[in-house]
PDB file of C-alpha atoms in Angstrom:
ATOM      1  CA  MET N   1     -80.904 204.206  86.591  1.00  0.00           C
ATOM      2  CA  ILE N   2     -81.498 200.540  87.141  1.00  0.00           C
ATOM      3  CA  SER N   3     -84.287 199.392  84.826  1.00  0.00           C
ATOM      4  CA  CYS N   4     -87.045 197.144  86.107  1.00  0.00           C
ATOM      5  CA  THR N   5     -85.774 194.717  83.458  1.00  0.00           C
ATOM      6  CA  GLU N   6     -82.499 194.527  85.436  1.00  0.00           C
ATOM      7  CA  PHE N   7     -84.147 193.987  88.811  1.00  0.00           C
ATOM      8  CA  ILE N   8     -83.868 190.207  89.100  1.00  0.00           C
ATOM      9  CA  PRO N   9     -80.048 190.138  89.158  1.00  0.00           C
ATOM     10  CA  ALA N  10     -80.135 193.040  91.657  1.00  0.00           C
ATOM     11  CA  TYR N  11     -82.597 191.075  93.798  1.00  0.00           C
ATOM     12  CA  SER N  12     -80.528 187.898  93.709  1.00  0.00           C
ATOM     13  CA  GLU N  13     -77.377 189.843  94.510  1.00  0.00           C
ATOM     14  CA  LEU N  14     -79.158 191.488  97.464  1.00  0.00           C
ATOM     15  CA  PHE N  15     -79.829 188.061  98.966  1.00  0.00           C
ATOM     16  CA  LYS N  16     -76.129 187.204  98.656  1.00  0.00           C
ATOM     17  CA  PHE N  17     -75.134 190.545 100.169  1.00  0.00           C
ATOM     18  CA  LEU N  18     -77.442 190.133 103.164  1.00  0.00           C
ATOM     19  CA  GLU N  19     -76.254 186.608 103.830  1.00  0.00           C
ATOM     20  CA  GLU N  20     -72.606 187.712 103.634  1.00  0.00           C
ATOM     21  CA  LYS N  21     -73.318 190.742 105.824  1.00  0.00           C
ATOM     22  CA  GLN N  22     -75.022 188.710 108.536  1.00  0.00           C
ATOM     23  CA  ASP N  23     -76.440 185.264 107.767  1.00  0.00           C
ATOM     24  CA  LYS N  24     -79.493 183.643 106.187  1.00  0.00           C
ATOM     25  CA  SER N  25     -81.763 185.158 108.846  1.00  0.00           C
ATOM     26  CA  ALA N  26     -81.179 188.633 107.353  1.00  0.00           C
ATOM     27  CA  VAL N  27     -82.381 187.323 103.988  1.00  0.00           C
ATOM     28  CA  VAL N  28     -85.484 185.742 105.518  1.00  0.00           C
ATOM     29  CA  ASP N  29     -86.213 188.922 107.485  1.00  0.00           C
ATOM     30  CA  PHE N  30     -85.967 190.902 104.265  1.00  0.00           C
ATOM     31  CA  TRP N  31     -88.479 188.597 102.570  1.00  0.00           C
ATOM     32  CA  LYS N  32     -90.888 189.154 105.480  1.00  0.00           C
ATOM     33  CA  TYR N  33     -90.340 192.909 105.292  1.00  0.00           C
ATOM     34  CA  LEU N  34     -90.926 192.906 101.537  1.00  0.00           C
ATOM     35  CA  SER N  35     -94.019 190.717 101.783  1.00  0.00           C
ATOM     36  CA  ASP N  36     -95.617 193.029 104.340  1.00  0.00           C
ATOM     37  CA  LEU N  37     -94.890 196.259 102.477  1.00  0.00           C
ATOM     38  CA  PHE N  38     -94.878 195.234  98.840  1.00  0.00           C
ATOM     39  CA  LEU N  39     -97.600 192.598  98.468  1.00  0.00           C
ATOM     40  CA  THR N  40    -100.460 194.730  99.731  1.00  0.00           C
ATOM     41  CA  ASN N  41    -102.000 194.501  96.249  1.00  0.00           C
ATOM     42  CA  LEU N  42    -102.215 190.688  96.498  1.00  0.00           C
ATOM     43  CA  LYS N  43    -103.620 190.950 100.017  1.00  0.00           C
ATOM     44  CA  ASN N  44    -106.254 193.464  98.938  1.00  0.00           C
ATOM     45  CA  GLU N  45    -107.265 191.367  95.920  1.00  0.00           C
ATOM     46  CA  VAL N  46    -107.678 188.209  98.015  1.00  0.00           C
ATOM     47  CA  MET N  47    -109.515 190.032 100.815  1.00  0.00           C
ATOM     48  CA  GLU N  48    -111.933 191.426  98.241  1.00  0.00           C
ATOM     49  CA  HIS N  49    -112.323 188.462  95.895  1.00  0.00           C
ATOM     50  CA  GLY N  50    -111.043 185.319  97.653  1.00  0.00           C
ATOM     51  CA  LEU N  51    -109.401 182.787  95.339  1.00  0.00           C
ATOM     52  CA  ARG N  52    -110.434 184.939  92.389  1.00  0.00           C
ATOM     53  CA  GLY N  53    -108.109 187.570  93.834  1.00  0.00           C
ATOM     54  CA  CYS N  54    -105.178 185.206  93.204  1.00  0.00           C
ATOM     55  CA  TRP N  55    -106.296 184.884  89.594  1.00  0.00           C
ATOM     56  CA  ASN N  56    -106.560 188.675  89.243  1.00  0.00           C
ATOM     57  CA  TYR N  57    -103.177 189.320  90.860  1.00  0.00           C
ATOM     58  CA  TRP N  58    -101.142 186.757  88.943  1.00  0.00           C
ATOM     59  CA  SER N  59    -102.907 187.447  85.626  1.00  0.00           C
ATOM     60  CA  LYS N  60    -101.399 190.923  85.702  1.00  0.00           C
ATOM     61  CA  THR N  61     -97.971 190.196  87.155  1.00  0.00           C
ATOM     62  CA  LEU N  62     -97.180 187.109  85.072  1.00  0.00           C
ATOM     63  CA  LYS N  63     -98.177 188.874  81.863  1.00  0.00           C
ATOM     64  CA  GLU N  64     -95.884 191.802  82.729  1.00  0.00           C
ATOM     65  CA  GLU N  65     -93.113 189.364  83.607  1.00  0.00           C
ATOM     66  CA  ALA N  66     -93.579 187.531  80.274  1.00  0.00           C
ATOM     67  CA  ALA N  67     -93.831 184.183  82.001  1.00  0.00           C
ATOM     68  CA  ASP N  68     -94.486 180.863  80.307  1.00  0.00           C
ATOM     69  CA  PHE N  69     -97.253 179.280  82.375  1.00  0.00           C
ATOM     70  CA  THR N  70    -100.645 177.598  82.710  1.00  0.00           C
ATOM     71  CA  MET N  71    -103.060 179.047  85.281  1.00  0.00           C
ATOM     72  CA  ASP N  72    -106.322 177.525  86.542  1.00  0.00           C
ATOM     73  CA  LEU N  73    -109.061 178.650  88.879  1.00  0.00           C
ATOM     74  CA  ASP N  74    -111.817 176.264  89.965  1.00  0.00           C
ATOM     75  CA  GLU N  75    -114.046 178.088  92.421  1.00  0.00           C
ATOM     76  CA  GLU N  76    -116.372 175.088  92.862  1.00  0.00           C
ATOM     77  CA  LYS N  77    -113.481 172.829  93.849  1.00  0.00           C
ATOM     78  CA  GLY N  78    -111.784 175.649  95.687  1.00  0.00           C
ATOM     79  CA  GLU N  79    -108.426 175.581  93.973  1.00  0.00           C
ATOM     80  CA  PHE N  80    -106.161 178.039  92.228  1.00  0.00           C
ATOM     81  CA  SER N  81    -102.978 176.840  90.571  1.00  0.00           C
ATOM     82  CA  ILE N  82    -100.103 178.035  88.452  1.00  0.00           C
ATOM     83  CA  THR N  83     -97.894 175.614  86.591  1.00  0.00           C
ATOM     84  CA  MET N  84     -94.788 177.579  85.715  1.00  0.00           C
ATOM     85  CA  HIS N  85     -93.217 176.086  82.600  1.00  0.00           C
ATOM     86  CA  HIS N  86     -90.463 178.673  82.505  1.00  0.00           C
ATOM     87  CA  CYS N  87     -90.087 181.198  85.312  1.00  0.00           C
ATOM     88  CA  PRO N  88     -88.907 184.503  83.828  1.00  0.00           C
ATOM     89  CA  SER N  89     -86.927 185.387  86.960  1.00  0.00           C
ATOM     90  CA  LYS N  90     -85.093 182.129  87.567  1.00  0.00           C
ATOM     91  CA  GLY N  91     -84.808 181.668  83.815  1.00  0.00           C
ATOM     92  CA  ARG N  92     -82.971 184.976  83.486  1.00  0.00           C
ATOM     93  CA  LEU N  93     -80.606 184.095  86.293  1.00  0.00           C
ATOM     94  CA  LEU N  94     -79.837 180.726  84.739  1.00  0.00           C
ATOM     95  CA  GLU N  95     -79.097 182.434  81.412  1.00  0.00           C
ATOM     96  CA  LEU N  96     -76.560 184.840  82.918  1.00  0.00           C
ATOM     97  CA  THR N  97     -73.157 183.311  82.351  1.00  0.00           C
ATOM     98  CA  HIS N  98     -71.128 185.967  84.180  1.00  0.00           C
ATOM     99  CA  MET N  99     -72.889 185.796  87.541  1.00  0.00           C
ATOM    100  CA  GLU N 100     -74.385 183.127  89.720  1.00  0.00           C
ATOM    101  CA  ALA N 101     -77.870 183.137  91.219  1.00  0.00           C
ATOM    102  CA  TYR N 102     -78.302 183.160  94.990  1.00  0.00           C
ATOM    103  CA  ARG N 103     -78.335 179.548  96.177  1.00  0.00           C
ATOM    104  CA  ASP N 104     -81.851 179.685  97.676  1.00  0.00           C
ATOM    105  CA  TYR N 105     -83.264 182.217  95.222  1.00  0.00           C
ATOM    106  CA  CYS N 106     -86.617 180.476  94.671  1.00  0.00           C
ATOM    107  CA  GLU N 107     -87.301 180.292  98.396  1.00  0.00           C
ATOM    108  CA  HIS N 108     -88.468 183.912  98.350  1.00  0.00           C
ATOM    109  CA  CYS N 109     -91.568 182.908  96.356  1.00  0.00           C
ATOM    110  CA  ASP N 110     -92.478 180.425  99.074  1.00  0.00           C
ATOM    111  CA  LEU N 111     -92.198 182.886 101.927  1.00  0.00           C
ATOM    112  CA  LEU N 112     -93.524 186.094 100.347  1.00  0.00           C
ATOM    113  CA  TYR N 113     -96.866 184.703  99.148  1.00  0.00           C
ATOM    114  CA  ARG N 114     -97.380 182.214 101.996  1.00  0.00           C
ATOM    115  CA  ARG N 115     -97.059 185.101 104.439  1.00  0.00           C
ATOM    116  CA  VAL N 116     -99.939 186.919 102.723  1.00  0.00           C
ATOM    117  CA  LEU N 117    -102.249 183.980 102.011  1.00  0.00           C
ATOM    118  CA  GLU N 118    -102.091 181.798 105.115  1.00  0.00           C
ATOM    119  CA  PRO N 119    -103.313 184.500 107.543  1.00  0.00           C
ATOM    120  CA  LEU N 120    -106.261 185.005 105.175  1.00  0.00           C
ATOM    121  CA  GLY N 121    -107.289 181.359 105.611  1.00  0.00           C
ATOM    122  CA  PHE N 122    -105.684 179.673 102.617  1.00  0.00           C
ATOM    123  CA  GLN N 123    -103.268 176.793 102.224  1.00  0.00           C
ATOM    124  CA  TYR N 124    -100.315 177.651 100.048  1.00  0.00           C
ATOM    125  CA  ASP N 125     -98.212 174.970  98.456  1.00  0.00           C
ATOM    126  CA  LEU N 126     -95.196 175.553  96.228  1.00  0.00           C
ATOM    127  CA  ASP N 127     -93.477 172.610  94.587  1.00  0.00           C
ATOM    128  CA  ARG N 128     -89.886 173.769  94.084  1.00  0.00           C
ATOM    129  CA  SER N 129     -88.473 170.403  93.065  1.00  0.00           C
ATOM    130  CA  ARG N 130     -87.760 171.555  89.494  1.00  0.00           C
ATOM    131  CA  THR N 131     -86.601 175.108  90.060  1.00  0.00           C
ATOM    132  CA  ASP N 132     -83.173 174.150  88.719  1.00  0.00           C
ATOM    133  CA  ARG N 133     -84.967 174.193  85.341  1.00  0.00           C
ATOM    134  CA  ALA N 134     -86.981 177.353  86.141  1.00  0.00           C
ATOM    135  CA  ARG N 135     -90.125 175.295  86.722  1.00  0.00           C
ATOM    136  CA  CYS N 136     -92.454 175.139  89.703  1.00  0.00           C
ATOM    137  CA  ARG N 137     -96.090 174.619  90.647  1.00  0.00           C
ATOM    138  CA  LEU N 138     -98.090 176.793  93.008  1.00  0.00           C
ATOM    139  CA  THR N 139    -101.440 175.757  94.519  1.00  0.00           C
ATOM    140  CA  VAL N 140    -103.764 177.773  96.752  1.00  0.00           C
ATOM    141  CA  ARG N 141    -106.780 176.241  98.501  1.00  0.00           C
ATOM    142  CA  PRO N 142    -109.020 177.338 101.372  1.00  0.00           C
ATOM    143  CA  GLU N 143    -108.130 175.719 104.688  1.00  0.00           C
ATOM    144  CA  PRO N 144    -110.055 172.451 105.160  1.00  0.00           C
ATOM    145  CA  GLY N 145    -113.426 172.978 106.774  1.00  0.00           C
ATOM    146  CA  SER N 146    -113.449 176.676 106.103  1.00  0.00           C
ATOM    147  CA  ASN N 147    -116.137 178.435 104.138  1.00  0.00           C
ATOM    148  CA  ARG N 148    -114.135 179.463 101.107  1.00  0.00           C
ATOM    149  CA  ASN N 149    -116.474 182.353 100.391  1.00  0.00           C
ATOM    150  CA  GLU N 150    -116.106 183.765 103.854  1.00  0.00           C
ATOM    151  CA  THR N 151    -112.614 182.693 104.878  1.00  0.00           C
ATOM    152  CA  TYR N 152    -110.766 185.733 103.699  1.00  0.00           C
ATOM    153  CA  ARG N 153    -113.334 188.160 105.079  1.00  0.00           C
ATOM    154  CA  ASN N 154    -113.275 186.586 108.530  1.00  0.00           C
ATOM    155  CA  LYS N 155    -109.485 186.557 108.701  1.00  0.00           C
ATOM    156  CA  ALA N 156    -108.967 190.063 107.398  1.00  0.00           C
TER     157      ALA N 156
ATOM    158  CA  MET S   1    -118.610 179.622  90.699  1.00  0.00           C
ATOM    159  CA  ALA S   2    -116.282 180.000  87.741  1.00  0.00           C
ATOM    160  CA  ARG S   3    -113.728 177.717  86.172  1.00  0.00           C
ATOM    161  CA  LEU S   4    -111.038 179.688  84.438  1.00  0.00           C
ATOM    162  CA  HIS S   5    -108.046 178.464  82.484  1.00  0.00           C
ATOM    163  CA  THR S   6    -105.293 180.296  80.661  1.00  0.00           C
ATOM    164  CA  GLU S   7    -101.982 179.438  79.048  1.00  0.00           C
ATOM    165  CA  GLN S   8     -99.362 181.971  78.126  1.00  0.00           C
ATOM    166  CA  LYS S   9     -96.111 181.706  76.257  1.00  0.00           C
ATOM    167  CA  ALA S  10     -93.289 184.068  77.170  1.00  0.00           C
ATOM    168  CA  LYS S  11     -93.075 185.388  73.599  1.00  0.00           C
ATOM    169  CA  GLU S  12     -96.692 186.624  73.788  1.00  0.00           C
ATOM    170  CA  SER S  13     -95.767 189.360  76.271  1.00  0.00           C
ATOM    171  CA  THR S  14     -93.179 192.067  76.726  1.00  0.00           C
ATOM    172  CA  TYR S  15     -91.008 191.822  79.820  1.00  0.00           C
ATOM    173  CA  PHE S  16     -91.807 195.035  81.653  1.00  0.00           C
ATOM    174  CA  HIS S  17     -92.916 194.737  85.273  1.00  0.00           C
ATOM    175  CA  GLN S  18     -92.613 198.190  86.810  1.00  0.00           C
ATOM    176  CA  ASP S  19     -93.467 196.971  90.315  1.00  0.00           C
ATOM    177  CA  PHE S  20     -89.891 195.696  90.441  1.00  0.00           C
ATOM    178  CA  HIS S  21     -88.884 199.340  90.960  1.00  0.00           C
ATOM    179  CA  ILE S  22     -90.879 199.266  94.201  1.00  0.00           C
ATOM    180  CA  ALA S  23     -89.211 196.045  95.323  1.00  0.00           C
ATOM    181  CA  LEU S  24     -85.727 197.458  94.645  1.00  0.00           C
ATOM    182  CA  ASN S  25     -86.625 200.589  96.593  1.00  0.00           C
ATOM    183  CA  TYR S  26     -87.628 198.420  99.569  1.00  0.00           C
ATOM    184  CA  GLY S  27     -84.413 196.436  99.210  1.00  0.00           C
ATOM    185  CA  ILE S  28     -82.397 199.639  99.522  1.00  0.00           C
ATOM    186  CA  GLU S  29     -84.490 200.791 102.478  1.00  0.00           C
ATOM    187  CA  TYR S  30     -84.089 197.475 104.266  1.00  0.00           C
ATOM    188  CA  VAL S  31     -80.297 197.622 103.932  1.00  0.00           C
ATOM    189  CA  ARG S  32     -80.245 201.289 105.008  1.00  0.00           C
ATOM    190  CA  GLN S  33     -82.376 200.703 108.092  1.00  0.00           C
ATOM    191  CA  ARG S  34     -80.682 197.478 109.152  1.00  0.00           C
ATOM    192  CA  PHE S  35     -77.036 198.080 108.249  1.00  0.00           C
ATOM    193  CA  GLY S  36     -76.692 201.818 107.567  1.00  0.00           C
ATOM    194  CA  PRO S  37     -76.133 204.078 104.540  1.00  0.00           C
ATOM    195  CA  GLU S  38     -72.626 202.857 103.732  1.00  0.00           C
ATOM    196  CA  SER S  39     -73.994 199.341 103.344  1.00  0.00           C
ATOM    197  CA  VAL S  40     -76.385 200.564 100.652  1.00  0.00           C
ATOM    198  CA  LYS S  41     -73.392 201.769  98.640  1.00  0.00           C
ATOM    199  CA  GLU S  42     -71.585 198.525  99.374  1.00  0.00           C
ATOM    200  CA  TYR S  43     -74.546 196.471  98.133  1.00  0.00           C
ATOM    201  CA  LEU S  44     -75.069 198.511  94.970  1.00  0.00           C
ATOM    202  CA  ALA S  45     -71.351 198.381  94.175  1.00  0.00           C
ATOM    203  CA  GLN S  46     -71.367 194.605  94.640  1.00  0.00           C
ATOM    204  CA  PHE S  47     -74.392 194.277  92.345  1.00  0.00           C
ATOM    205  CA  ALA S  48     -72.906 196.579  89.696  1.00  0.00           C
ATOM    206  CA  ALA S  49     -69.536 194.809  89.757  1.00  0.00           C
ATOM    207  CA  ALA S  50     -71.247 191.461  89.236  1.00  0.00           C
ATOM    208  CA  TYR S  51     -74.004 192.352  86.786  1.00  0.00           C
ATOM    209  CA  TYR S  52     -72.365 194.990  84.593  1.00  0.00           C
ATOM    210  CA  THR S  53     -69.187 193.014  83.863  1.00  0.00           C
ATOM    211  CA  PRO S  54     -70.010 192.873  80.120  1.00  0.00           C
ATOM    212  CA  LEU S  55     -70.759 196.616  80.060  1.00  0.00           C
ATOM    213  CA  LYS S  56     -67.462 197.405  81.827  1.00  0.00           C
ATOM    214  CA  LYS S  57     -65.652 195.329  79.225  1.00  0.00           C
ATOM    215  CA  ALA S  58     -67.451 197.172  76.431  1.00  0.00           C
ATOM    216  CA  LEU S  59     -66.522 200.503  78.034  1.00  0.00           C
ATOM    217  CA  LYS S  60     -62.861 199.464  78.055  1.00  0.00           C
ATOM    218  CA  ASP S  61     -63.016 198.118  74.487  1.00  0.00           C
ATOM    219  CA  THR S  62     -65.150 200.701  72.708  1.00  0.00           C
ATOM    220  CA  GLY S  63     -65.330 203.695  75.028  1.00  0.00           C
ATOM    221  CA  LEU S  64     -68.298 205.862  75.928  1.00  0.00           C
ATOM    222  CA  THR S  65     -70.414 204.707  72.990  1.00  0.00           C
ATOM    223  CA  ALA S  66     -70.999 201.539  75.016  1.00  0.00           C
ATOM    224  CA  ILE S  67     -72.506 203.549  77.884  1.00  0.00           C
ATOM    225  CA  LYS S  68     -74.559 205.631  75.464  1.00  0.00           C
ATOM    226  CA  ALA S  69     -75.979 202.521  73.796  1.00  0.00           C
ATOM    227  CA  HIS S  70     -76.726 200.927  77.172  1.00  0.00           C
ATOM    228  CA  TYR S  71     -78.687 203.884  78.510  1.00  0.00           C
ATOM    229  CA  GLU S  72     -80.488 204.530  75.239  1.00  0.00           C
ATOM    230  CA  LYS S  73     -81.836 200.997  75.461  1.00  0.00           C
ATOM    231  CA  ILE S  74     -82.737 201.308  79.157  1.00  0.00           C
ATOM    232  CA  TYR S  75     -84.478 204.665  78.747  1.00  0.00           C
ATOM    233  CA  HIS S  76     -86.429 203.537  75.699  1.00  0.00           C
ATOM    234  CA  THR S  77     -87.549 200.426  77.586  1.00  0.00           C
ATOM    235  CA  GLU S  78     -88.658 202.587  80.514  1.00  0.00           C
ATOM    236  CA  HIS S  79     -90.347 205.176  78.233  1.00  0.00           C
ATOM    237  CA  ALA S  80     -88.154 207.884  79.751  1.00  0.00           C
ATOM    238  CA  GLN S  81     -87.502 211.360  78.378  1.00  0.00           C
ATOM    239  CA  PHE S  82     -83.783 211.956  78.076  1.00  0.00           C
ATOM    240  CA  GLN S  83     -81.000 213.708  76.207  1.00  0.00           C
ATOM    241  CA  MET S  84     -77.433 212.616  75.623  1.00  0.00           C
ATOM    242  CA  GLN S  85     -74.418 214.408  74.257  1.00  0.00           C
ATOM    243  CA  LEU S  86     -71.372 212.407  73.273  1.00  0.00           C
ATOM    244  CA  LEU S  87     -68.173 214.436  73.064  1.00  0.00           C
ATOM    245  CA  PRO S  88     -64.683 213.114  72.223  1.00  0.00           C
ATOM    246  CA  ALA S  89     -63.888 212.324  75.882  1.00  0.00           C
ATOM    247  CA  GLU S  90     -67.177 212.910  77.696  1.00  0.00           C
ATOM    248  CA  LEU S  91     -70.767 211.739  77.738  1.00  0.00           C
ATOM    249  CA  HIS S  92     -73.455 213.948  79.223  1.00  0.00           C
ATOM    250  CA  ILE S  93     -76.705 212.261  80.178  1.00  0.00           C
ATOM    251  CA  LEU S  94     -79.853 214.147  81.144  1.00  0.00           C
ATOM    252  CA  LEU S  95     -82.824 212.175  82.438  1.00  0.00           C
ATOM    253  CA  HIS S  96     -85.725 214.584  82.835  1.00  0.00           C
ATOM    254  CA  ALA S  97     -87.610 212.418  85.338  1.00  0.00           C
ATOM    255  CA  SER S  98     -87.136 208.879  86.535  1.00  0.00           C
ATOM    256  CA  PRO S  99     -89.927 206.484  85.525  1.00  0.00           C
ATOM    257  CA  ALA S 100     -88.858 204.361  88.510  1.00  0.00           C
ATOM    258  CA  VAL S 101     -89.445 207.152  91.017  1.00  0.00           C
ATOM    259  CA  ALA S 102     -92.745 208.034  89.320  1.00  0.00           C
ATOM    260  CA  HIS S 103     -93.926 204.432  89.618  1.00  0.00           C
ATOM    261  CA  ILE S 104     -92.837 204.072  93.253  1.00  0.00           C
ATOM    262  CA  LYS S 105     -94.678 207.269  94.169  1.00  0.00           C
ATOM    263  CA  ALA S 106     -97.763 206.400  92.112  1.00  0.00           C
ATOM    264  CA  GLY S 107     -98.126 203.227  94.162  1.00  0.00           C
ATOM    265  CA  GLY S 108     -98.118 205.256  97.376  1.00  0.00           C
ATOM    266  CA  HIS S 109     -94.675 204.074  98.472  1.00  0.00           C
ATOM    267  CA  LYS S 110     -92.032 206.331 100.002  1.00  0.00           C
ATOM    268  CA  VAL S 111     -88.876 206.689  97.947  1.00  0.00           C
ATOM    269  CA  SER S 112     -85.716 205.803  99.864  1.00  0.00           C
ATOM    270  CA  PRO S 113     -83.541 208.830 100.720  1.00  0.00           C
ATOM    271  CA  LEU S 114     -80.667 206.832  99.212  1.00  0.00           C
ATOM    272  CA  TYR S 115     -82.393 205.999  95.935  1.00  0.00           C
ATOM    273  CA  HIS S 116     -79.964 208.303  94.079  1.00  0.00           C
ATOM    274  CA  GLU S 117     -77.229 205.777  94.880  1.00  0.00           C
ATOM    275  CA  THR S 118     -78.766 203.563  92.180  1.00  0.00           C
ATOM    276  CA  VAL S 119     -77.312 206.182  89.836  1.00  0.00           C
ATOM    277  CA  SER S 120     -74.152 207.467  91.518  1.00  0.00           C
ATOM    278  CA  THR S 121     -72.762 204.301  93.104  1.00  0.00           C
ATOM    279  CA  VAL S 122     -73.766 202.037  90.227  1.00  0.00           C
ATOM    280  CA  ASN S 123     -72.214 204.230  87.541  1.00  0.00           C
ATOM    281  CA  ARG S 124     -69.028 204.815  89.532  1.00  0.00           C
ATOM    282  CA  GLU S 125     -68.687 201.060  89.875  1.00  0.00           C
ATOM    283  CA  ILE S 126     -69.177 200.607  86.134  1.00  0.00           C
ATOM    284  CA  CYS S 127     -66.194 202.957  85.663  1.00  0.00           C
ATOM    285  CA  ARG S 128     -63.955 201.206  88.189  1.00  0.00           C
ATOM    286  CA  ASP S 129     -60.796 199.799  86.560  1.00  0.00           C
ATOM    287  CA  THR S 130     -61.601 201.505  83.265  1.00  0.00           C
ATOM    288  CA  PRO S 131     -60.063 204.690  81.797  1.00  0.00           C
ATOM    289  CA  TYR S 132     -63.294 206.529  82.647  1.00  0.00           C
ATOM    290  CA  ASP S 133     -65.033 208.019  85.667  1.00  0.00           C
ATOM    291  CA  CYS S 134     -68.398 209.647  86.213  1.00  0.00           C
ATOM    292  CA  GLU S 135     -70.147 212.074  88.496  1.00  0.00           C
ATOM    293  CA  LEU S 136     -73.762 212.760  89.306  1.00  0.00           C
ATOM    294  CA  THR S 137     -73.831 216.511  88.800  1.00  0.00           C
ATOM    295  CA  LYS S 138     -77.541 217.061  89.521  1.00  0.00           C
ATOM    296  CA  TYR S 139     -80.254 215.004  91.140  1.00  0.00           C
ATOM    297  CA  ASN S 140     -83.872 215.959  91.724  1.00  0.00           C
ATOM    298  CA  PRO S 141     -85.194 213.897  94.648  1.00  0.00           C
ATOM    299  CA  GLU S 142     -88.762 214.872  93.776  1.00  0.00           C
ATOM    300  CA  ASN S 143     -88.864 213.113  90.428  1.00  0.00           C
ATOM    301  CA  GLY S 144     -85.548 211.242  90.310  1.00  0.00           C
ATOM    302  CA  GLY S 145     -84.325 213.229  87.297  1.00  0.00           C
ATOM    303  CA  TYR S 146     -80.565 213.663  87.013  1.00  0.00           C
ATOM    304  CA  GLN S 147     -77.565 214.813  85.090  1.00  0.00           C
ATOM    305  CA  LEU S 148     -74.709 212.376  84.831  1.00  0.00           C
ATOM    306  CA  ARG S 149     -71.301 213.126  83.366  1.00  0.00           C
ATOM    307  CA  TYR S 150     -68.968 210.398  82.164  1.00  0.00           C
ATOM    308  CA  TYR S 151     -65.449 211.535  81.363  1.00  0.00           C
ATOM    309  CA  LYS S 152     -61.998 210.192  80.621  1.00  0.00           C
ATOM    310  CA  ARG S 153     -59.683 210.249  83.614  1.00  0.00           C
ATOM    311  CA  SER S 154     -56.663 212.545  83.537  1.00  0.00           C
ATOM    312  CA  LEU S 155     -53.415 210.659  83.057  1.00  0.00           C
TER     313      LEU S 155
END
């Protein structure tokens, strides 16, 4: 049995396998496939609660992943953000001395969540400039000019 | 209109995100559907060869106690019910039900028909180039429970 605590190396190795088997497009297609089938809980939260849904979703997942982060929600301003001080997934991969992380590992976070949030009327921005140190910053805002209380309902 | 703020340190939580079982299941299904069943085995063998290098070394150095210690830790982490019997040249592992399969099903997701390869292929790969081998003697696709037998190869 592969424990959920061993998943991240299995995930990273899957990206390498898919790229070797075909090319990067197989990896990207997998991320799309996973986003559509796996992130239904994020989609449902955001459809029901808007930006607050992001807060609800990541409050649970980041606690279970034992992440080191700061998270903010400002509903008046219309902004949700996560400042990841130490990503538990990338951090684990960097700590493994006997295997190497997939080159574009952190790209999955950009595609998976963007694919859920943008069709619901939100802008998704992920600063990956410091992922070599397991750090990143994620920001979600309603599309300019949209009614942030109605956006997600209209797009659902 | 709320303003919410939180800060969390890694040490404040326990690393245990069961939804990763669902993601792995979809990874296996994607490979199966796109590249076929043999590719699932190929992927899991590649993962096991890369990730379990320290465990393979421990198996060579200290024998089956290394495997026993590994799975005791994994099963305790996953809150699984299990039994193990360590004999002079064999290790019998009984997992009554897989917490991974239970979690995948509880979320309404379909378990891959090749999910058992996470046991059989992975453990065979752990044994590769060691004096040991293993076989999955029973597998219950309903709950993911299994019996696994590690044994010393005949010379």
